[in-house]
PDB file of C-alpha atoms in Angstrom:
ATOM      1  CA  UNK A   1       1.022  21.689 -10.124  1.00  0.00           C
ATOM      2  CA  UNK A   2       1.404  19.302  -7.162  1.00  0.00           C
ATOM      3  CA  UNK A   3      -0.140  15.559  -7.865  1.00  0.00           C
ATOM      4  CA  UNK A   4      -2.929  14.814  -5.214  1.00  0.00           C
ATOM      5  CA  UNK A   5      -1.349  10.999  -3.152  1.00  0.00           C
ATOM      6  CA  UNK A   6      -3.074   9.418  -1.278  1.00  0.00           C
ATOM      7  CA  UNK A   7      -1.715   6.287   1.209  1.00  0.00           C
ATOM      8  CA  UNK A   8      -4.131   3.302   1.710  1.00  0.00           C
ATOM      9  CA  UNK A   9      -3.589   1.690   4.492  1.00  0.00           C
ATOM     10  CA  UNK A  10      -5.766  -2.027   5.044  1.00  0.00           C
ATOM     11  CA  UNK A  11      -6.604  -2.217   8.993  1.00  0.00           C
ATOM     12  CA  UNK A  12      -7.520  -5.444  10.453  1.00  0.00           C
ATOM     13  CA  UNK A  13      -7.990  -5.462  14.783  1.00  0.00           C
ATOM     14  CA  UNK A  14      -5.916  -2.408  14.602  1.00  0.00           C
ATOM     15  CA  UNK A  15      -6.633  -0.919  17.822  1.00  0.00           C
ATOM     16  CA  UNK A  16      -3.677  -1.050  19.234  1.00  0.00           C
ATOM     17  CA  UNK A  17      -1.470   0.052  15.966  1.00  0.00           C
ATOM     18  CA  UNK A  18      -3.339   2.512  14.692  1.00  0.00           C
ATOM     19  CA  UNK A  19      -2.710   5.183  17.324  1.00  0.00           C
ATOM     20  CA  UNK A  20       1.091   4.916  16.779  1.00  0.00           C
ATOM     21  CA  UNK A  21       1.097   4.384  13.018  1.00  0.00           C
ATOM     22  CA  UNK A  22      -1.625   7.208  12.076  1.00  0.00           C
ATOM     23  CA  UNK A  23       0.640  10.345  13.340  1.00  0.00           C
ATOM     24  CA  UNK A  24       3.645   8.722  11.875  1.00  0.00           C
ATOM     25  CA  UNK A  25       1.554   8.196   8.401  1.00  0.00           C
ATOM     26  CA  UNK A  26       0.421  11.719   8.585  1.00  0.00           C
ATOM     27  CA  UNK A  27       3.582  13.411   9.482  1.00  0.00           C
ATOM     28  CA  UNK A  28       5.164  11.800   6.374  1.00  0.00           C
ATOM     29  CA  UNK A  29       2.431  12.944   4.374  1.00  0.00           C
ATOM     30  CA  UNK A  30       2.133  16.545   5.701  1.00  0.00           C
ATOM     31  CA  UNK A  31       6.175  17.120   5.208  1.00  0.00           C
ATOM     32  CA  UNK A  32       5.226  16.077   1.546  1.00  0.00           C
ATOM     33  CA  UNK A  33       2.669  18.766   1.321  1.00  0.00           C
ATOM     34  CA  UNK A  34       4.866  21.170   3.043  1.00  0.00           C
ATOM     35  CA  UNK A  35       7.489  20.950   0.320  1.00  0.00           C
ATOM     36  CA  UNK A  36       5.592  20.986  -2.424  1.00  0.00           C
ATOM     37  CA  UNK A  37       5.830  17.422  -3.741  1.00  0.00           C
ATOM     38  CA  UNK A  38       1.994  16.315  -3.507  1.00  0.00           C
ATOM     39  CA  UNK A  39      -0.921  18.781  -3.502  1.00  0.00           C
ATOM     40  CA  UNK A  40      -2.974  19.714  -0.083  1.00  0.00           C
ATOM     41  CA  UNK A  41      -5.784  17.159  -1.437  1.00  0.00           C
ATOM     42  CA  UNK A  42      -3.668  14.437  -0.511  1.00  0.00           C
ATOM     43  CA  UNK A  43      -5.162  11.747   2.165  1.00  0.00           C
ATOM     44  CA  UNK A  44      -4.513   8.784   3.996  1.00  0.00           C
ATOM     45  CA  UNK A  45      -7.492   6.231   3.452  1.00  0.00           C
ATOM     46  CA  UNK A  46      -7.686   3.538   6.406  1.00  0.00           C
ATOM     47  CA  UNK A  47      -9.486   0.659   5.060  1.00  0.00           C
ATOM     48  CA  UNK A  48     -11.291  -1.213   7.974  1.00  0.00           C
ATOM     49  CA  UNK A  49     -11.452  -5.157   7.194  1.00  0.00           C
ATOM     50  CA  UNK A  50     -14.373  -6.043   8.946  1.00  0.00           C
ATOM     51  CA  UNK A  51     -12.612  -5.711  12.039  1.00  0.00           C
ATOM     52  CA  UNK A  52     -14.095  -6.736  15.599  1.00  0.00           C
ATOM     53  CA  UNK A  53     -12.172  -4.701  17.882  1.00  0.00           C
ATOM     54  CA  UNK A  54     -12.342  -0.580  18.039  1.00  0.00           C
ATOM     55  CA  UNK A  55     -10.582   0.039  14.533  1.00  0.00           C
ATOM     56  CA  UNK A  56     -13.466   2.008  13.199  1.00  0.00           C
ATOM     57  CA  UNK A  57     -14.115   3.832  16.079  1.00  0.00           C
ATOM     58  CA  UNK A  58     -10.278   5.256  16.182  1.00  0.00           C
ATOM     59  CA  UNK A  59     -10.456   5.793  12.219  1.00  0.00           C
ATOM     60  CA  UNK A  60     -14.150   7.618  12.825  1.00  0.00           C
ATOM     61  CA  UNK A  61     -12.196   9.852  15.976  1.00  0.00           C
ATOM     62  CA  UNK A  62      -8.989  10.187  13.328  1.00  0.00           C
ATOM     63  CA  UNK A  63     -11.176  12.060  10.959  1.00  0.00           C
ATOM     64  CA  UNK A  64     -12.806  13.928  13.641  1.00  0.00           C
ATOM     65  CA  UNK A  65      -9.605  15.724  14.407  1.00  0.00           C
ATOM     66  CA  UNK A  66      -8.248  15.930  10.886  1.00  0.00           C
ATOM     67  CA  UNK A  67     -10.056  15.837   7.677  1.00  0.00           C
ATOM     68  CA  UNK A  68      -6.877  13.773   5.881  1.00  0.00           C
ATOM     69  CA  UNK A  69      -7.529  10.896   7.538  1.00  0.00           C
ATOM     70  CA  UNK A  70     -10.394   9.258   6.163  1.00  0.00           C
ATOM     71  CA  UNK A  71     -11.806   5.666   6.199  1.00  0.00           C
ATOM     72  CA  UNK A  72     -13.989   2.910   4.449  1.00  0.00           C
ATOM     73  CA  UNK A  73     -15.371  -0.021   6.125  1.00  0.00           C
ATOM     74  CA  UNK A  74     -16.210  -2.990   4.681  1.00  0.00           C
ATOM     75  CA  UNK A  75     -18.790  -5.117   5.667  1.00  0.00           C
ATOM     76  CA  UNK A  76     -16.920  -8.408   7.011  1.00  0.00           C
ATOM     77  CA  UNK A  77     -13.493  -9.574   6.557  1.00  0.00           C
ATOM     78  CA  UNK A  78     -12.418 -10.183   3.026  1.00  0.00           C
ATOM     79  CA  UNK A  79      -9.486 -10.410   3.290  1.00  0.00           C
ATOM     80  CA  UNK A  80      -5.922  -7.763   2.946  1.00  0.00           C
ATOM     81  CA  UNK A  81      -5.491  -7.724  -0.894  1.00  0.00           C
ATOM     82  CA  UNK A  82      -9.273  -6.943  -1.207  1.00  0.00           C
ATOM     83  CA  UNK A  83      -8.810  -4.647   1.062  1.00  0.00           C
ATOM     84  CA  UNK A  84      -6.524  -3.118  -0.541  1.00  0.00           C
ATOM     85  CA  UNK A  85      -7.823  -2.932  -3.953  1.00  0.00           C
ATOM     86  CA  UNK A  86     -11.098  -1.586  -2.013  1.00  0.00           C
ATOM     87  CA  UNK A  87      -8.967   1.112  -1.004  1.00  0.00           C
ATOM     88  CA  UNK A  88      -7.019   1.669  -4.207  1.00  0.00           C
ATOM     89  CA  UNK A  89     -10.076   1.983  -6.251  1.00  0.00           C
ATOM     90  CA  UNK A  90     -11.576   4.006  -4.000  1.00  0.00           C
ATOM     91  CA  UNK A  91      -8.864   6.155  -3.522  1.00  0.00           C
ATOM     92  CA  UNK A  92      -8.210   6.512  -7.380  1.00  0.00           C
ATOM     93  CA  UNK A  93     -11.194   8.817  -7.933  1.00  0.00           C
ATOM     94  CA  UNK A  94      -9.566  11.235  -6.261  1.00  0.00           C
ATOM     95  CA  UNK A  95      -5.545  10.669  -6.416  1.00  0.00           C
ATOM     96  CA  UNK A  96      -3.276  10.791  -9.175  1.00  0.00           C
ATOM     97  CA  UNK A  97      -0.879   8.402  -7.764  1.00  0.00           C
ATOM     98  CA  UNK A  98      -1.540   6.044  -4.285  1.00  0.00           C
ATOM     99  CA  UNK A  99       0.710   4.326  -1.762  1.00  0.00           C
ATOM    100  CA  UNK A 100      -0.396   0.617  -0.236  1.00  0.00           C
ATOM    101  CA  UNK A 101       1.458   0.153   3.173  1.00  0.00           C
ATOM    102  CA  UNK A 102       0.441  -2.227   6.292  1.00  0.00           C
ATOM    103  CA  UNK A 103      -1.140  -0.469   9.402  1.00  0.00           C
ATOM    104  CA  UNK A 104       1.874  -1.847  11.883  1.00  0.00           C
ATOM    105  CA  UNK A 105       4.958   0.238  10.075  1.00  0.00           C
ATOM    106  CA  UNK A 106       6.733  -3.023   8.953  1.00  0.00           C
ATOM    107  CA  UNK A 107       7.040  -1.331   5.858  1.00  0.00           C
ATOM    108  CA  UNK A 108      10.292   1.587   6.382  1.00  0.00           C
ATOM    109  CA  UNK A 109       8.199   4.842   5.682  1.00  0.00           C
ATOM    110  CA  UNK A 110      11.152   6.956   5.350  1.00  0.00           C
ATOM    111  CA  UNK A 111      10.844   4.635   1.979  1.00  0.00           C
ATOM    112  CA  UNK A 112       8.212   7.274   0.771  1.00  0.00           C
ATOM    113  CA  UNK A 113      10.452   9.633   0.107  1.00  0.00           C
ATOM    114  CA  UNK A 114      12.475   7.701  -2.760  1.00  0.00           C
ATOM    115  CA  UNK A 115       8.982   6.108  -4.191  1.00  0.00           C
ATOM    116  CA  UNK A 116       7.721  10.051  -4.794  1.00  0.00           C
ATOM    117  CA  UNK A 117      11.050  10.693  -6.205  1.00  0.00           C
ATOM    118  CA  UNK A 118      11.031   8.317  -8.655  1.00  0.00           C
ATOM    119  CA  UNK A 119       7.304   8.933  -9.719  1.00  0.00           C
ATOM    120  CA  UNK A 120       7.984  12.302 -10.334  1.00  0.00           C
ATOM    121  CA  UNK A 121      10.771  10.977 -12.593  1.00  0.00           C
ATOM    122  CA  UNK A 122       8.494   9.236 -14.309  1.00  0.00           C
ATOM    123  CA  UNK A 123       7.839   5.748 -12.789  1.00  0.00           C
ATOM    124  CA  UNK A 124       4.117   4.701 -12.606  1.00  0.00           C
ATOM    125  CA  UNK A 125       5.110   1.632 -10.617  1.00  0.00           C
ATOM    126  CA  UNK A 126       7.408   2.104  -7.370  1.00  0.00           C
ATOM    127  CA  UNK A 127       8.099  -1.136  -5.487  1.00  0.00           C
ATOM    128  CA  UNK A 128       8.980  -0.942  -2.231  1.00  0.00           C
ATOM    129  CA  UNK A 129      11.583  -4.000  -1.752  1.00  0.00           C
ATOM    130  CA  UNK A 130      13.373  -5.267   1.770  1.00  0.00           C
ATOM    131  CA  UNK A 131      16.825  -4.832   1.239  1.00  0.00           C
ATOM    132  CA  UNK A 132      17.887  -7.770   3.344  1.00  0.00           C
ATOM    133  CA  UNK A 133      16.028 -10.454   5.842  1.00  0.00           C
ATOM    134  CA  UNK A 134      18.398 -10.532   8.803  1.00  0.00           C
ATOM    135  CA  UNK A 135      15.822  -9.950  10.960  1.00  0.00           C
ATOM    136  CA  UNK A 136      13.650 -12.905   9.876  1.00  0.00           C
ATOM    137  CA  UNK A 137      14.218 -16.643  11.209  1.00  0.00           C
ATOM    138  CA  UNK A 138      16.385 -19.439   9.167  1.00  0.00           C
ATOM    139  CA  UNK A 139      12.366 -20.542   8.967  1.00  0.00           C
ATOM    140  CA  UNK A 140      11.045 -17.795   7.703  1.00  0.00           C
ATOM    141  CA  UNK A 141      13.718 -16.517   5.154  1.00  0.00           C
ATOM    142  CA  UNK A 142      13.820 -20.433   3.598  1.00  0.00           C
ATOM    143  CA  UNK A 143       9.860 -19.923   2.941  1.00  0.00           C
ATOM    144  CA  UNK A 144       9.785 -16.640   1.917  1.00  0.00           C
ATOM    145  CA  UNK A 145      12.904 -17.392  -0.426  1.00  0.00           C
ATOM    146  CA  UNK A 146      11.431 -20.873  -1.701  1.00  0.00           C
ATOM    147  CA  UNK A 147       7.941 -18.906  -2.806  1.00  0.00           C
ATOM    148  CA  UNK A 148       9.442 -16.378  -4.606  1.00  0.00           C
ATOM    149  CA  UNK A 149      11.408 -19.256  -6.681  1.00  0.00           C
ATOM    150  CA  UNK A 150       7.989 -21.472  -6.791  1.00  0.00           C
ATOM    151  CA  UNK A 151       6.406 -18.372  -8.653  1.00  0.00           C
ATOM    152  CA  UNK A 152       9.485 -17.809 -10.998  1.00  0.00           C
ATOM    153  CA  UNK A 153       9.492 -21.166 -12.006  1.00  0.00           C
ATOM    154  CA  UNK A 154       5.795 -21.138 -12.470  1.00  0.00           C
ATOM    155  CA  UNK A 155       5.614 -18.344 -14.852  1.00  0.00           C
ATOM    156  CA  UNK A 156       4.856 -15.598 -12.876  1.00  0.00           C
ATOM    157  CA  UNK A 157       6.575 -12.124 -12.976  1.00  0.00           C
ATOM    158  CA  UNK A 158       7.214 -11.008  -9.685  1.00  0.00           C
ATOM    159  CA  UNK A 159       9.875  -8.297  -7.719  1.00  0.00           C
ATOM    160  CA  UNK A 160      11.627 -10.417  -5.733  1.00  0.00           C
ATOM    161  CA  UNK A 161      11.587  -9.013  -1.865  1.00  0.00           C
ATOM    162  CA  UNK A 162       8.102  -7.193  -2.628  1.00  0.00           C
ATOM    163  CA  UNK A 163       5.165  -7.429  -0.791  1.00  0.00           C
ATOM    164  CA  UNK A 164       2.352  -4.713  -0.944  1.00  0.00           C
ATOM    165  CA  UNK A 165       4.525  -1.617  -0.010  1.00  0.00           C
ATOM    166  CA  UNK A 166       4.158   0.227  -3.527  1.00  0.00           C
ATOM    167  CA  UNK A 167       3.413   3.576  -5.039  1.00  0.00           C
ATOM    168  CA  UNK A 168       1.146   3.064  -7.870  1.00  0.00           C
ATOM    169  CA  UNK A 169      -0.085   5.264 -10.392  1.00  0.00           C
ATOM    170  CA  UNK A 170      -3.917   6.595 -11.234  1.00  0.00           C
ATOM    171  CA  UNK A 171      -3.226   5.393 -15.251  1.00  0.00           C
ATOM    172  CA  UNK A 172      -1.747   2.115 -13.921  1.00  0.00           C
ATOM    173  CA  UNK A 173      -4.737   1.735 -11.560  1.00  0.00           C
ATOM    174  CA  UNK A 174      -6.921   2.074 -14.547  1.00  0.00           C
ATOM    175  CA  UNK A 175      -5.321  -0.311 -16.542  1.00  0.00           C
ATOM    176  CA  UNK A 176      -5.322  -2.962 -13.777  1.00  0.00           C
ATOM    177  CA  UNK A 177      -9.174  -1.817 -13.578  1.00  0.00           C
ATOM    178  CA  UNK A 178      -9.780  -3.062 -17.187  1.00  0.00           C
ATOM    179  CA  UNK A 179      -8.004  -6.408 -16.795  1.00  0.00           C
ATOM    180  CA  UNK A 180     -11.361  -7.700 -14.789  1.00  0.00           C
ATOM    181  CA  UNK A 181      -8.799 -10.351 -12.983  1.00  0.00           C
ATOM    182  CA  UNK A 182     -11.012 -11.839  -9.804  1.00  0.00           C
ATOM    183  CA  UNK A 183      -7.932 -14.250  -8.693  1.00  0.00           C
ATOM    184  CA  UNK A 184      -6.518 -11.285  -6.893  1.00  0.00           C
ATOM    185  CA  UNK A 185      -2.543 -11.445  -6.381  1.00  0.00           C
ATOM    186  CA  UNK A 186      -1.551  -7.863  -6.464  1.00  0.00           C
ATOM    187  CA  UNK A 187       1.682  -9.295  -6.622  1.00  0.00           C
ATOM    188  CA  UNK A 188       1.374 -10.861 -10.090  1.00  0.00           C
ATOM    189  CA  UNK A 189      -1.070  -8.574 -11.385  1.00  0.00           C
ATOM    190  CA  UNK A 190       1.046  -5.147 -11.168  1.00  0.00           C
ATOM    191  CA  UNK A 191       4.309  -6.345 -13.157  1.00  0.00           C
ATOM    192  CA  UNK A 192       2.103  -7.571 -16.029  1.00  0.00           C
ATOM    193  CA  UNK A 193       0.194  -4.219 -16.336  1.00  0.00           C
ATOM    194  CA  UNK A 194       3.850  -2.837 -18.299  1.00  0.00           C
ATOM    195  CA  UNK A 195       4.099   0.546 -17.166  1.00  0.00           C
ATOM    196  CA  UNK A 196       7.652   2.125 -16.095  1.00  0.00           C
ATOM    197  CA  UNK A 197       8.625   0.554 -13.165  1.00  0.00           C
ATOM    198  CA  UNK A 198      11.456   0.684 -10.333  1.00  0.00           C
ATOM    199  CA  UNK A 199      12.482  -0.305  -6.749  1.00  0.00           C
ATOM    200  CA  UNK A 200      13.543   1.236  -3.895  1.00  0.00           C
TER     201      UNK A 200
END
């Protein structure tokens, strides 16, 4: 039988985005459910970061017009990786395995694809990774580069090229639960958890 997935998606002053990335997020999701790969009780969960624009007025309309888009809002800003454990956790009651992506599409969706693949091979962990940063400034790559090195050299375990674009598993998400870690760095946290793992 079909696993129920559900993408969370954080949404901070998303006005603007959200109109363009929410048929985009549900068109990958539907051609999922049209093939087979993930039950019809799949979702997409918008999770509204005590935003101060008209983000949870569009999410509200979304779910007007279509019952898988639904939403949380939280009650002030706290901030994107509470926000996206927020939606993870709420999201896990319901899923069997759960996407994290940002609202503005940075993150390749056609990634999706491969991260279901491999889960259904057996991965409870799917990394999405960016294959190169030829796009980013001299700036911007020496930072980014230099951080992932700071944390290597500090002990941490982290996927090099990996930000919060991941498919994650319901037993991994349970696991993670249990750890009761309140220095949130999804980052860090994930790796150590131990389950199968791979990138795309």
């Amino acid at each position: 039988m079909p696993k129920s997935l559900w993408i969370v998606v954080p949404c901070y002053n998303e006005h603007e985005v959200l109109p363009v990335s929410a048929p985009a997020l549900l068109g990958k999701l539907n051609g999922f459910i049209a093939a087979g790969r993930v039950s019809s009780e799949s979702r997409i969960l918008f999770v509204n970061d005590g935003s101060k624009d008209g983000t949870w007025d569009i999410i509200t309309a979304l779910h007007e017009k279509d019952a898988r888009f639904c939403g949380i809002s939280l009650a002030h800003n706290s901030g994107e990786q509470n926000a996206y454990l927020a939606g993870m956790f709420t999201a896990v009651k319901y899923a069997d395995v759960i996407i994290t992506t940002d609202c503005d599409l940075q993150d390749d969706i056609n990634a999706m694809d491969a991260m279901v693949d491999a889960y259904l091979d057996g991965c409870e962990v799917v990394y999405g990774v960016r294959s190169d940063r030829e796009s980013d400034s001299f700036f911007k790559r020496f930072t980014a580069q230099s951080f992932y090195k700071f944390l290597s050299a500090m002990g941490a375990e982290v996927v090099y090229n990996h930000a919060d674009y991941r498919l994650i598993s319901a037993r991994v998400l349970d696991e993670l639960a249990d750890s009761r870690e309140v220095n949130l760095f999804l980052r860090g946290l994930v790796p150590l958890v131990g389950f199968k793992s791979t990138t795309v």
